[in-house]
Amino acid sequence: METSLCISIFFELFWLDLIPVGTYIPPHLTVATFVALSLTTYFGLDQPGRISFVLFASMPLAWLGTRLEALLREQDRSNYNRLLNWVRNPKNPHLPSLIVMRSVGRTFVLSGLAFYVAVIALMYAFKAFFALYPSRLDIGVTWPHLWVAATLGGLMALRLKRAYAVLAAGIFLFMIFIFWGRF
């Protein structure tokens, strides 16, 4: 339960950048979150260092979910035209409910299929990764580290060049201080 909440907080913070409602289709937060939750449950992962690999691998699925929704919306344009014609000349009283049921059914089937394929593909990829590199999984990352990294989404939402400059300068200074002791 705690792991599920931590994963959900991570994705909520990360996608904070993409809030302009109505301007475009936002990323599918639920796809990335559910895939990450499914894989962490399947592999029995409970440490943030191990879960971070799953989190970062499932992020692109939010964009793929967006593409799928755009495709489904494009297919529904013809139904919209049919509905407009029906409003002008309502011959069949069941046409609106048929249009809605087809659209919901198609969305359910295609989204479910895409989710299943994504989970299976990542499951096999992580099985191979965990078998080949078991020592790479023990990195010293905690949930606060991941949440701080995810809050960069909120900073990027500011869309101000000065905020980006401050972020870049901060990262540069951080890297200097981290690597200063190594040389």
XYZ file of C-alpha atoms in Angstrom:
183
model
C 0.000 0.000 0.000
C 2.779 2.426 0.900
C 4.657 1.633 -2.310
C 1.534 2.261 -4.386
C 1.036 5.644 -2.776
C 4.686 6.594 -3.304
C 4.530 5.634 -6.996
C 1.319 7.615 -7.476
C 2.835 10.687 -5.803
C 5.867 10.428 -8.084
C 3.783 10.457 -11.262
C 1.486 13.226 -9.997
C 4.492 15.443 -9.305
C 6.206 14.573 -12.571
C 3.270 15.341 -14.856
C 2.537 18.655 -13.119
C 4.189 20.385 -16.074
C 1.434 19.364 -18.443
C -1.624 21.016 -16.959
C -2.927 23.415 -19.677
C -6.359 21.857 -19.799
C -8.138 21.841 -23.128
C -5.203 22.843 -25.293
C -4.155 19.295 -26.106
C -4.555 15.740 -24.893
C -2.532 15.420 -21.677
C -0.336 12.391 -21.038
C -2.060 9.309 -19.700
C -0.942 9.390 -16.113
C -2.981 6.293 -15.335
C -1.260 4.149 -17.959
C 2.212 4.868 -16.615
C 1.058 4.527 -13.007
C -0.817 1.255 -13.523
C 2.029 -0.297 -15.494
C 4.515 0.720 -12.791
C 2.222 -0.656 -10.086
C 1.685 -3.894 -12.008
C 5.396 -4.464 -12.539
C 6.399 -3.623 -8.972
C 3.756 -6.008 -7.691
C 4.763 -8.744 -10.140
C 8.458 -8.505 -9.265
C 7.830 -7.876 -5.565
C 9.807 -4.640 -5.583
C 9.584 -2.523 -2.461
C 12.794 -0.466 -2.418
C 12.809 2.884 -4.247
C 16.188 2.190 -5.854
C 14.792 -0.890 -7.517
C 11.449 0.694 -8.336
C 13.093 3.695 -10.017
C 13.998 1.580 -13.051
C 10.353 0.587 -13.458
C 9.193 4.188 -12.989
C 11.464 5.558 -15.682
C 10.687 2.715 -18.085
C 6.938 3.234 -17.737
C 7.033 7.012 -18.325
C 6.951 6.803 -22.153
C 3.720 4.834 -21.912
C 1.940 8.021 -20.873
C 2.797 9.510 -24.264
C 1.827 6.319 -26.077
C -1.516 6.419 -24.286
C -1.955 9.965 -25.524
C -1.300 8.859 -29.096
C -3.828 6.059 -28.731
C -6.446 8.490 -27.446
C -5.752 10.870 -30.330
C -6.255 7.984 -32.757
C -9.531 7.031 -31.087
C -10.738 10.630 -31.164
C -9.926 10.817 -34.863
C -12.020 7.706 -35.475
C -14.908 9.229 -33.528
C -15.142 12.252 -35.823
C -17.332 10.334 -38.250
C -19.628 9.434 -35.356
C -19.847 13.104 -34.436
C -21.019 13.907 -37.956
C -23.555 11.085 -37.779
C -24.828 12.496 -34.498
C -25.202 15.986 -35.988
C -27.208 14.528 -38.879
C -29.355 12.617 -36.389
C -30.119 15.839 -34.466
C -31.424 17.398 -37.676
C -33.421 14.313 -38.636
C -33.928 11.906 -35.694
C -35.164 8.742 -37.411
C -33.594 6.136 -35.133
C -34.042 6.935 -31.419
C -31.257 4.514 -30.462
C -28.522 6.036 -32.619
C -26.903 8.186 -29.872
C -26.674 5.269 -27.458
C -25.262 3.025 -30.206
C -22.592 5.600 -31.020
C -21.632 5.946 -27.362
C -21.565 2.183 -26.779
C -19.375 1.572 -29.840
C -16.987 4.319 -28.840
C -16.724 3.121 -25.238
C -16.345 -0.489 -26.352
C -13.622 0.340 -28.867
C -11.795 2.472 -26.299
C -12.028 -0.270 -23.682
C -10.763 -2.995 -26.008
C -7.926 -1.025 -27.616
C -6.770 0.562 -24.355
C -6.883 -2.778 -22.570
C -4.961 -4.458 -25.360
C -2.328 -1.706 -25.409
C -1.981 -1.914 -21.617
C -1.598 -5.697 -21.747
C 1.037 -5.545 -24.504
C 2.966 -2.838 -22.637
C 2.952 -4.772 -19.364
C 4.023 -8.022 -21.040
C 6.799 -6.334 -23.047
C 8.193 -4.523 -20.012
C 7.824 -7.634 -17.870
C 10.050 -9.661 -20.192
C 12.495 -6.775 -20.584
C 12.823 -6.424 -16.820
C 13.139 -10.176 -16.327
C 16.153 -10.096 -18.624
C 17.523 -6.913 -17.020
C 17.158 -8.240 -13.473
C 18.796 -11.527 -14.466
C 21.750 -9.861 -16.211
C 22.394 -6.990 -13.793
C 21.232 -7.901 -10.284
C 23.931 -5.775 -8.626
C 22.826 -2.618 -10.473
C 19.542 -2.631 -8.591
C 21.027 -1.619 -5.253
C 21.426 2.095 -5.760
C 21.011 4.411 -2.798
C 17.863 6.172 -3.955
C 15.015 6.917 -1.558
C 11.497 8.182 -2.196
C 12.388 11.782 -1.317
C 15.120 11.663 -3.992
C 12.610 10.512 -6.591
C 10.000 13.044 -5.491
C 12.475 15.922 -5.697
C 13.404 14.799 -9.206
C 9.715 14.569 -10.101
C 8.995 18.088 -8.835
C 11.054 19.407 -11.722
C 7.811 18.948 -13.650
C 6.312 21.724 -11.543
C 9.310 23.962 -12.160
C 9.078 23.346 -15.888
C 5.402 24.362 -15.711
C 6.488 27.929 -14.955
C 7.616 28.306 -18.576
C 9.917 31.203 -17.706
C 13.381 31.488 -19.190
C 14.742 32.806 -15.896
C 13.386 29.760 -14.055
C 15.087 27.501 -16.589
C 18.334 29.476 -16.207
C 18.193 29.158 -12.415
C 17.528 25.432 -12.767
C 20.444 24.967 -15.174
C 22.770 26.990 -12.917
C 21.675 24.980 -9.891
C 22.292 21.689 -11.660
C 25.683 22.925 -12.848
C 26.709 23.996 -9.327
C 25.418 20.747 -7.880
C 27.475 18.753 -10.377
C 30.595 20.804 -9.577
C 30.210 20.151 -5.849
C 29.507 16.465 -6.394
C 32.506 15.904 -8.642
C 34.858 18.315 -6.814
C 35.972 15.604 -4.406
C 36.558 13.091 -7.190
C 39.429 14.993 -8.811
